[in-house]
Coordinates of N, CA and C in Angstrom, one line a residue:
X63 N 0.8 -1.2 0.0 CA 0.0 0.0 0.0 C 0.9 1.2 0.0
X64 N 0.4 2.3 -0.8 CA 1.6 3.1 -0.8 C 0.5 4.7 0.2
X65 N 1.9 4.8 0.9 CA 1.6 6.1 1.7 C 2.5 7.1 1.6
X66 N 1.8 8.4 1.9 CA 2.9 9.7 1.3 C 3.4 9.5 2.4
X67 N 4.7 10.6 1.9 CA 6.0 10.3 2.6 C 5.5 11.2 4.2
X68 N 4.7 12.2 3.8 CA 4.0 13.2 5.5 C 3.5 12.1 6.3
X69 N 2.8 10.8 6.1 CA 2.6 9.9 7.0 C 3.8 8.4 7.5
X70 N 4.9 8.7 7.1 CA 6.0 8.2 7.6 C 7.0 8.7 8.2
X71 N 7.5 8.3 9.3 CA 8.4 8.7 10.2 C 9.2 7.6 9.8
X72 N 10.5 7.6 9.2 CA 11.7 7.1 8.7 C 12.9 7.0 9.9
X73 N 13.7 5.9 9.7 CA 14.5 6.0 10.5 C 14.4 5.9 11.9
X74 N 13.6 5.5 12.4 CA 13.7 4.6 14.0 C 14.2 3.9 14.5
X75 N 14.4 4.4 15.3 CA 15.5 2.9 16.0 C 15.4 2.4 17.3
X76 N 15.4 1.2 17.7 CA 15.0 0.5 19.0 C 16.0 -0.5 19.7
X77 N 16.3 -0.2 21.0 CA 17.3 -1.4 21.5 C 16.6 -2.2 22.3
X78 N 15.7 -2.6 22.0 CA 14.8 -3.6 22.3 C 14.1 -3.2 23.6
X79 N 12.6 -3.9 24.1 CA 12.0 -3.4 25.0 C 10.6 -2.5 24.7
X80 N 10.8 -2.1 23.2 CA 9.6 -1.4 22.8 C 8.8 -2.2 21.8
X81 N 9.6 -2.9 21.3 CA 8.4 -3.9 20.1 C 8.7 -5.4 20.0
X82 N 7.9 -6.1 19.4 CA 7.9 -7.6 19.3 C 7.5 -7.5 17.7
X83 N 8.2 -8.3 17.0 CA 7.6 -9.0 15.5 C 6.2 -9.9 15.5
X84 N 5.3 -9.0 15.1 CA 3.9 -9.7 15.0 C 3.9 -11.2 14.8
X85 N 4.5 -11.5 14.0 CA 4.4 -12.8 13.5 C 4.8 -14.0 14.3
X86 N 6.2 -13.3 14.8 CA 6.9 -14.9 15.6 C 7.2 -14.1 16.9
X87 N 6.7 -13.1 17.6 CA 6.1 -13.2 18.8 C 7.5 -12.7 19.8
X88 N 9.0 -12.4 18.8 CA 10.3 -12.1 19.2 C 10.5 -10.5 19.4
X89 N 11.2 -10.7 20.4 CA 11.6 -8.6 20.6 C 12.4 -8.5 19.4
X90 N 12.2 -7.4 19.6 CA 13.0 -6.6 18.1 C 13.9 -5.5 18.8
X91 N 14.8 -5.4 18.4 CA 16.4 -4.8 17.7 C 16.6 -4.4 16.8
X92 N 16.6 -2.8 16.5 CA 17.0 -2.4 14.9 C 16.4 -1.1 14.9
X93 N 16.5 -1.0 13.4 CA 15.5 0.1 12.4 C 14.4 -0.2 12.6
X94 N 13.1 0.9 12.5 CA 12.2 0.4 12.0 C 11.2 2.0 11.7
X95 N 10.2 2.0 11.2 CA 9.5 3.6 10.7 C 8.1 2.6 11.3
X96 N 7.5 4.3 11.4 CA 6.0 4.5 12.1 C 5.2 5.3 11.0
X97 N 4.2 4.9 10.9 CA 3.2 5.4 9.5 C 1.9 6.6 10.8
X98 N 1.8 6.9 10.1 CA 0.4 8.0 11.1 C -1.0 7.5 11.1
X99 N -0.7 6.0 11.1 CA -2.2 5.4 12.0 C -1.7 4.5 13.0
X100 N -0.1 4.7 13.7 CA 0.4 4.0 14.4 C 0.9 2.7 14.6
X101 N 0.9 2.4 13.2 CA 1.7 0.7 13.0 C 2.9 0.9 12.9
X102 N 3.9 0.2 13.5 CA 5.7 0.2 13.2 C 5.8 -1.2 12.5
X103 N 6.4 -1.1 11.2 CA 7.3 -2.0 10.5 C 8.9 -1.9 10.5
X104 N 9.5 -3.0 10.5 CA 10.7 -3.5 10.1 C 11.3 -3.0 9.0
X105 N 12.5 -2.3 9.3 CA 13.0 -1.5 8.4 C 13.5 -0.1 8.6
X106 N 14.3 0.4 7.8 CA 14.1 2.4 8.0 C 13.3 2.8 7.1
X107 N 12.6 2.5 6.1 CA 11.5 2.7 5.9 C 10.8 1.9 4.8
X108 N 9.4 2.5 4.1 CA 8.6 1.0 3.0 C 9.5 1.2 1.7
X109 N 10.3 0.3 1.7 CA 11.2 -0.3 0.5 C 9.9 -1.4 0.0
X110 N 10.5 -2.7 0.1 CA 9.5 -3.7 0.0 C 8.4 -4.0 0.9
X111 N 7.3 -4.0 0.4 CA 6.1 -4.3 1.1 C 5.5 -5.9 1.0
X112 N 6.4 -7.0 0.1 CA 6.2 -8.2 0.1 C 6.9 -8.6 1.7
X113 N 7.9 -7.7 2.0 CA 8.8 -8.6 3.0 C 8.5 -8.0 4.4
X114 N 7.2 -6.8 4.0 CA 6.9 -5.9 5.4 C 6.6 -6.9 6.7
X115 N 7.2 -6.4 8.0 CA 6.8 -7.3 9.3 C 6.4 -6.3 10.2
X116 N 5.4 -7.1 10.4 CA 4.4 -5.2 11.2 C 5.0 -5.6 12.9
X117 N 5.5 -5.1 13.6 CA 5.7 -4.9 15.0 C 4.9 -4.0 16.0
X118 N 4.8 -4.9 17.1 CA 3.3 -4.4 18.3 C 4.6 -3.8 19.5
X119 N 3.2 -2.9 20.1 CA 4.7 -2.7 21.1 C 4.2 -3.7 22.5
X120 N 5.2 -4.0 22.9 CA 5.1 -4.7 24.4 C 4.7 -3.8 25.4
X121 N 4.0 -4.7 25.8 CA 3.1 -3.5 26.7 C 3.9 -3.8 28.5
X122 N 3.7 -2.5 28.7 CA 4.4 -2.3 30.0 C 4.2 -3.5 31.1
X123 N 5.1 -3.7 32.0 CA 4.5 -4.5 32.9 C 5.0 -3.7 34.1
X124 N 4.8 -2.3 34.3 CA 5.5 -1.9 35.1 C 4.1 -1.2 36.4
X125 N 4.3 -2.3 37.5 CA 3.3 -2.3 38.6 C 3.0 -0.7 39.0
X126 N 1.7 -0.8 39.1 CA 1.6 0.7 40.0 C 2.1 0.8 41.2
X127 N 2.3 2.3 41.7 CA 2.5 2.6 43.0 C 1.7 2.3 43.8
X128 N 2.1 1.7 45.3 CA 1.6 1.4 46.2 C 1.9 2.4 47.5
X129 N 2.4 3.7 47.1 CA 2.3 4.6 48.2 C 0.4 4.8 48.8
X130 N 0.5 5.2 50.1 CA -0.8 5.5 50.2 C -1.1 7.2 49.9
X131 N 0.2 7.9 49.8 CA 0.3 9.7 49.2 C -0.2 9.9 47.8
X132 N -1.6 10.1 47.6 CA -1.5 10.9 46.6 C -1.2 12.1 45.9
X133 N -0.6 12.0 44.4 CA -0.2 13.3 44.1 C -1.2 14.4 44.3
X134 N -0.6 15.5 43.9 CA -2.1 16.5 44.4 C -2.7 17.0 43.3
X135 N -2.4 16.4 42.1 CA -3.2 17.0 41.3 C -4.1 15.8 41.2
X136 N -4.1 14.5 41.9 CA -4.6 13.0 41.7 C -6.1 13.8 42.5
X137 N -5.2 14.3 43.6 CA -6.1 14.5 45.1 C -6.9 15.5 44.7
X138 N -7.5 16.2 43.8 CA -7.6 17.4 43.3 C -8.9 17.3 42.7
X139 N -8.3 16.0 41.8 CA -9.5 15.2 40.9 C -10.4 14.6 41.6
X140 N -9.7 14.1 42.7 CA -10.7 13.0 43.7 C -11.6 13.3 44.2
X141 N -11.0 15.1 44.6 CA -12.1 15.8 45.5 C -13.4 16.6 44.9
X142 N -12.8 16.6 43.4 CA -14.0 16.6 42.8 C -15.5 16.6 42.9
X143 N -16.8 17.4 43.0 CA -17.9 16.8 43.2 C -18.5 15.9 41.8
X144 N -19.5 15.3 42.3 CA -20.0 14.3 41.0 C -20.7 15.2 39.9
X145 N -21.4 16.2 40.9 CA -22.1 17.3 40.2 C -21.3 18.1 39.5
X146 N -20.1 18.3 39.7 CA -19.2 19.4 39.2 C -18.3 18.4 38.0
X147 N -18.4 17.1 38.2 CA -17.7 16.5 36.9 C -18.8 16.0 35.8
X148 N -19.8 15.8 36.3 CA -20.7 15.5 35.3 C -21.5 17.1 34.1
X149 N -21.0 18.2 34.9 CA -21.2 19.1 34.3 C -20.2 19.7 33.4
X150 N -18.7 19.0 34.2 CA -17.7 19.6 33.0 C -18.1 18.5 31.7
X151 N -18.4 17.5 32.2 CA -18.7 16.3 30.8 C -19.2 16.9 29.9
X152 N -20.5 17.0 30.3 CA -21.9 17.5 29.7 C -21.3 19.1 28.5
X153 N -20.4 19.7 29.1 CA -20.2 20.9 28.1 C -19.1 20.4 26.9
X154 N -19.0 18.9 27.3 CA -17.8 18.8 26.1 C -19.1 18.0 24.7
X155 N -18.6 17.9 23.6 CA -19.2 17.2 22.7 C -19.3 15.6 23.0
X156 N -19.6 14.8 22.1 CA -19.9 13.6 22.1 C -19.9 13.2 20.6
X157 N -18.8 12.6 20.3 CA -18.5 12.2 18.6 C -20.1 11.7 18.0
X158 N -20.3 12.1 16.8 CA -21.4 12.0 16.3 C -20.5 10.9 14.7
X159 N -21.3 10.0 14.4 CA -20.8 9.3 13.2 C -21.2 10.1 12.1
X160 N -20.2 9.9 11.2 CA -19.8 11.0 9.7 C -19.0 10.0 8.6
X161 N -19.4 10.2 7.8 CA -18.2 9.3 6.9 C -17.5 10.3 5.8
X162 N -16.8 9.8 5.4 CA -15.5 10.9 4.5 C -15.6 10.3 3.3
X163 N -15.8 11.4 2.2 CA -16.0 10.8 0.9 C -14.8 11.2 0.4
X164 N -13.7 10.1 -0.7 CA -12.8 10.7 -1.3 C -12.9 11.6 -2.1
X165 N -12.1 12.4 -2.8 CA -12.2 13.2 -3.1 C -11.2 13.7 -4.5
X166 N -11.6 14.1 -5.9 CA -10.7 13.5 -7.3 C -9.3 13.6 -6.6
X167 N -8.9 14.6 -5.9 CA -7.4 14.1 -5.5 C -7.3 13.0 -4.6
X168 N -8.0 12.4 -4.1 CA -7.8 11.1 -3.2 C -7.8 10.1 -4.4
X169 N -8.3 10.0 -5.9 CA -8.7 8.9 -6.7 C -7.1 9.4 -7.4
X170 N -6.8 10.8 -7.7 CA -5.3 10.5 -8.5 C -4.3 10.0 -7.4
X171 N -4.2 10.1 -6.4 CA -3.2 9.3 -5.2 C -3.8 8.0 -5.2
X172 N -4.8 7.6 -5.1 CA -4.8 6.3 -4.7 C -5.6 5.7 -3.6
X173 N -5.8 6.4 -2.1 CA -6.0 6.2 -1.0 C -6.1 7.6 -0.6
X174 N -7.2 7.1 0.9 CA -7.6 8.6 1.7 C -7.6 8.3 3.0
X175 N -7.5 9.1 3.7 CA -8.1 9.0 5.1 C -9.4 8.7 5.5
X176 N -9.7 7.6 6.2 CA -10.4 7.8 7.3 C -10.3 7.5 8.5
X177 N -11.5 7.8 9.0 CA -11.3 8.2 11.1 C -12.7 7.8 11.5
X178 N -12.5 6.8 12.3 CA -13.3 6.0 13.0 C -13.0 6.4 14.5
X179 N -13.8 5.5 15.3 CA -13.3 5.4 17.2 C -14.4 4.2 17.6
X180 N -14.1 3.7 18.8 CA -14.3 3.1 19.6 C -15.0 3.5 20.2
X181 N -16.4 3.4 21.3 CA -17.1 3.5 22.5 C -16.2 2.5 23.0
X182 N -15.2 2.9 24.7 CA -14.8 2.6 25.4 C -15.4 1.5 26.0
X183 N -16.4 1.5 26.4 CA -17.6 0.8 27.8 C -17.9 -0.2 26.7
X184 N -18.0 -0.3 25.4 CA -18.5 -1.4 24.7 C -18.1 -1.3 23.3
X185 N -18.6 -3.0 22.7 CA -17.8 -3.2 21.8 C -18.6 -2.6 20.4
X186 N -18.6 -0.8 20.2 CA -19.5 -0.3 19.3 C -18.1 1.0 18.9
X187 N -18.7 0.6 17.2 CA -17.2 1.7 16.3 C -18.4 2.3 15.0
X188 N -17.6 3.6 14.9 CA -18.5 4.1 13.9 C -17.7 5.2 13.0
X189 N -17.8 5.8 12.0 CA -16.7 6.6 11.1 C -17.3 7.8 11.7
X190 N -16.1 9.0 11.4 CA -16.1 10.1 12.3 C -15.2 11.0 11.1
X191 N -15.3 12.5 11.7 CA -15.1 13.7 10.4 C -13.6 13.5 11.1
X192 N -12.7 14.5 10.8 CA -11.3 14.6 10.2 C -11.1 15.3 12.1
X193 N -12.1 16.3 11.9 CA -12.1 17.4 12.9 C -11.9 17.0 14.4
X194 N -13.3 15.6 14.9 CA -13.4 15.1 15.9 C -11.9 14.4 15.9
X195 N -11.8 13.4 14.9 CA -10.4 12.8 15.2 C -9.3 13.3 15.6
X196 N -9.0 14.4 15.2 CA -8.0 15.3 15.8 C -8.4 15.8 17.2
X197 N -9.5 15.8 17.4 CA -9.7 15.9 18.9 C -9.6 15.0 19.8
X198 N -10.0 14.2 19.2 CA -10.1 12.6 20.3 C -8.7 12.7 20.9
X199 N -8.0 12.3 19.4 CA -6.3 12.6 19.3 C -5.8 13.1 20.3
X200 N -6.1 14.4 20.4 CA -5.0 15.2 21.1 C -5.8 15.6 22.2
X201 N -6.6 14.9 22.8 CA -7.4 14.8 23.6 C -7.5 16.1 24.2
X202 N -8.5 16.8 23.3 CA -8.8 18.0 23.2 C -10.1 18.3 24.2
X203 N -10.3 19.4 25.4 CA -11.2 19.5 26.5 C -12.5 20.1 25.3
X204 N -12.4 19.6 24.3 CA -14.0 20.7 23.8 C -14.6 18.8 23.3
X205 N -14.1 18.0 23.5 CA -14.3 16.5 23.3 C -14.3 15.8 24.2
X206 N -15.5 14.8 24.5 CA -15.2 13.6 25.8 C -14.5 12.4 25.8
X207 N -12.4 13.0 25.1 CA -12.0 12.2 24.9 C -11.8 10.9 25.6
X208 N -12.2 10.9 27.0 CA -12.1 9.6 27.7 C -12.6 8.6 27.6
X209 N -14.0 8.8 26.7 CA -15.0 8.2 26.3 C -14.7 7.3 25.3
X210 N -13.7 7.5 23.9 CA -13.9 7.3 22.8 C -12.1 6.9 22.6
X211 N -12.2 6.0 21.6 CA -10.7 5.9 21.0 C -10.7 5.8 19.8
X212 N -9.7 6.9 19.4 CA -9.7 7.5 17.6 C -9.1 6.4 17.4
X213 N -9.3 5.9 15.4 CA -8.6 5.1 14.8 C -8.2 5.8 13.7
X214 N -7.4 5.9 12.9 CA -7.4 6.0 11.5 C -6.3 4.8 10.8
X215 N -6.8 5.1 9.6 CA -6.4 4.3 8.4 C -6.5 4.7 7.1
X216 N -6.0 4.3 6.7 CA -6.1 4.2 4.8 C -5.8 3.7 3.9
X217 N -7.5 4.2 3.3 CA -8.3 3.6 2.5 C -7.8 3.3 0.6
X218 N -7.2 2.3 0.3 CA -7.8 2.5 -1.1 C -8.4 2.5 -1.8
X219 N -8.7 2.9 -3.1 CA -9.7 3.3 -4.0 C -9.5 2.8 -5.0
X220 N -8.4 2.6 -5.7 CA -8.2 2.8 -7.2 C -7.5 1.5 -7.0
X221 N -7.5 0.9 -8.2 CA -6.4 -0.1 -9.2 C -7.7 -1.7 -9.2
X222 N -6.5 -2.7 -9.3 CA -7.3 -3.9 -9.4 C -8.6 -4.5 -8.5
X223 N -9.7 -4.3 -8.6 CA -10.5 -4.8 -7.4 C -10.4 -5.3 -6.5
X224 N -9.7 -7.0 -6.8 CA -9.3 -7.6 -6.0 C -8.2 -7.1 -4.8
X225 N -7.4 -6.3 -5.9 CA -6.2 -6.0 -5.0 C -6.8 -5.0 -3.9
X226 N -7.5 -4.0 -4.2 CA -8.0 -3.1 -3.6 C -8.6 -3.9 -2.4
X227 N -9.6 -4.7 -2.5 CA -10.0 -5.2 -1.2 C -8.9 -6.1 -0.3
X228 N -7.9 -6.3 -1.2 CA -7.4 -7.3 0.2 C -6.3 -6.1 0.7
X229 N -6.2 -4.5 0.1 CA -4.9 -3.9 0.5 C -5.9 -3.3 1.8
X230 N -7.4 -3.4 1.6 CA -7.9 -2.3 2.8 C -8.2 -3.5 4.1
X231 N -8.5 -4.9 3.4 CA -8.4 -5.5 4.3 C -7.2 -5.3 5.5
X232 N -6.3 -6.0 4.7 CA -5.3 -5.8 5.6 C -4.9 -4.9 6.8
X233 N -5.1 -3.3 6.0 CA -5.1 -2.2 6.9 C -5.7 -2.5 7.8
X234 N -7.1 -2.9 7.7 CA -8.2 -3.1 9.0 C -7.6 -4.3 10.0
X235 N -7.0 -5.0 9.4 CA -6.8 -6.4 10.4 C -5.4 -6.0 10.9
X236 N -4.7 -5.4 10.4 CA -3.2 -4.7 10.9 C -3.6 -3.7 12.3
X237 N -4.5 -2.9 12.2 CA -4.7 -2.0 12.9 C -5.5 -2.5 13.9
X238 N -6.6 -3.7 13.6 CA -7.4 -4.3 14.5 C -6.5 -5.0 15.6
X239 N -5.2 -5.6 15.2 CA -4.4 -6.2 15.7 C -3.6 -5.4 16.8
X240 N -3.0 -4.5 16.0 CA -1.9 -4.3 16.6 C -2.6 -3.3 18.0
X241 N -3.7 -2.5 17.7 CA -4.3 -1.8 18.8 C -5.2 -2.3 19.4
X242 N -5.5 -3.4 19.8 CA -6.2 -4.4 20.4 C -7.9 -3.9 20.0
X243 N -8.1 -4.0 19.0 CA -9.5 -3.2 18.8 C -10.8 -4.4 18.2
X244 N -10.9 -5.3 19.4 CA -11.3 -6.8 18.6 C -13.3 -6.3 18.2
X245 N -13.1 -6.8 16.8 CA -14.0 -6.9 16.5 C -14.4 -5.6 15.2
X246 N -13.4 -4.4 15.4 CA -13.2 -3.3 14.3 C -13.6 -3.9 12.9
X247 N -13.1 -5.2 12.5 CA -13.3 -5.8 11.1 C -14.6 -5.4 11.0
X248 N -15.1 -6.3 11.8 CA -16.7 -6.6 11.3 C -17.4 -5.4 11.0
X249 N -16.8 -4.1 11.4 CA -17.9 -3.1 11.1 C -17.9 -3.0 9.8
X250 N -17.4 -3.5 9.0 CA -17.3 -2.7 7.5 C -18.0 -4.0 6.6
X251 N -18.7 -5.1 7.1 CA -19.3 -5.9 6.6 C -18.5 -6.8 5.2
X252 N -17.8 -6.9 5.4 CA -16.8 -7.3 4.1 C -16.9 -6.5 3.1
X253 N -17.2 -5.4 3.2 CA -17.3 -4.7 2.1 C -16.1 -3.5 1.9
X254 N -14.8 -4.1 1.6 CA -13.6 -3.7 1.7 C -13.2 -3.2 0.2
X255 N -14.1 -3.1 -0.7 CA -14.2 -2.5 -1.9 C -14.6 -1.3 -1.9
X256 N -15.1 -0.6 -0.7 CA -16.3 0.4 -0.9 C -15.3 1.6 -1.6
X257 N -16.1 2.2 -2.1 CA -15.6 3.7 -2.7 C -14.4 3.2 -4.0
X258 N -14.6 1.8 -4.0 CA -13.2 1.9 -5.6 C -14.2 2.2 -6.6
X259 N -12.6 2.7 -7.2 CA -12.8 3.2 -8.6 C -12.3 2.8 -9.9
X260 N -12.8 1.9 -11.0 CA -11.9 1.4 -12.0 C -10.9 2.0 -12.8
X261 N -9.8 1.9 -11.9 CA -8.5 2.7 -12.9 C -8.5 2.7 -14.6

């Protein structure tokens, strides 16, 4: 799948402790680049895509504190009333589902963005505008970022049918994977063709 060069970070490097090789489940050592829907591959950056090995990061195992001192900005939050947090909630938004249509310059590149999220509390995902996702993101106070978890990805459009469906597939099952998002596939109902266009 080809991505512009603005959504790759080149040149990474790791002395192990931050990623494991998806496939055979080994820490990794080396090079490797980050794309901007958060997948790391093997490598300094996408040369070959037959030989790409997508890498998860190891997730921390580092135990919480057992002081009984809370910080004070912990203590701050705690003392919080219910009435006083349920009203700061209430003035933030609440992602509304949107979907992103490409656009003739998304059909001469090839691929577009989109931005989906997660309801936290349960297993419910839905596509979202450019705007919210950057809020979720950067967990912006005019958004109930704690609620929701931004996804993005991208989409292609153009070239072989076939190919087209298994390049978005993948994105979906890469991304479903690597950010523990079980069940993300199924929203799109196999329908990993949508929006192509016969080159």
């Amino acid at each position: 799948m080809y991505y512009p060069k603005s959504q790759i970070t080149p040149n990474l490097y790791t002395n192990g402790g931050e990623y494991k090789i998806f496939k055979t489940n080994k820490i990794y050592v080396g090079y490797y680049y980050s794309l901007s829907n958060g997948n790391s591959f093997v490598g300094k950056s996408p040369t070959n895509e037959k030989t790409k090995q997508l890498l998860v990061p190891i997730k921390s195992q580092t135990p919480l504190p057992t002081s009984p001192i809370l910080p004070k900005i912990i203590k701050s939050n705690l003392l919080l009333s219910k009435e006083n947090y349920f009203n700061k909630v209430n003035e933030r938004y609440i992602p509304k589902p949107s979907s992103t249509n490409p656009t003739p310059k998304d059909y001469s590149k090839g691929v577009f963005s989109r931005f989906f999220c997660k309801k936290n509390n349960e297993n419910l995902y839905f596509e979202i505008d450019k705007k919210t996702f950057v809020d979720l993101r950067n967990k912006s106070s005019l958004v109930a970022y704690e609620l929701y978890t931004p996804i993005f990805i991208n989409w292609s459009v153009v070239g072989n049918v076939e190919q087209v469906f298994f390049l978005n597939k993948t994105e979906v099952l890469n991304v479903e994977q690597s950010q523990n998002l079980f069940g993300f596939s199924s929203y799109f109902k196999n329908n990993f063709s949508q929006y192509y266009l016969e080159s």
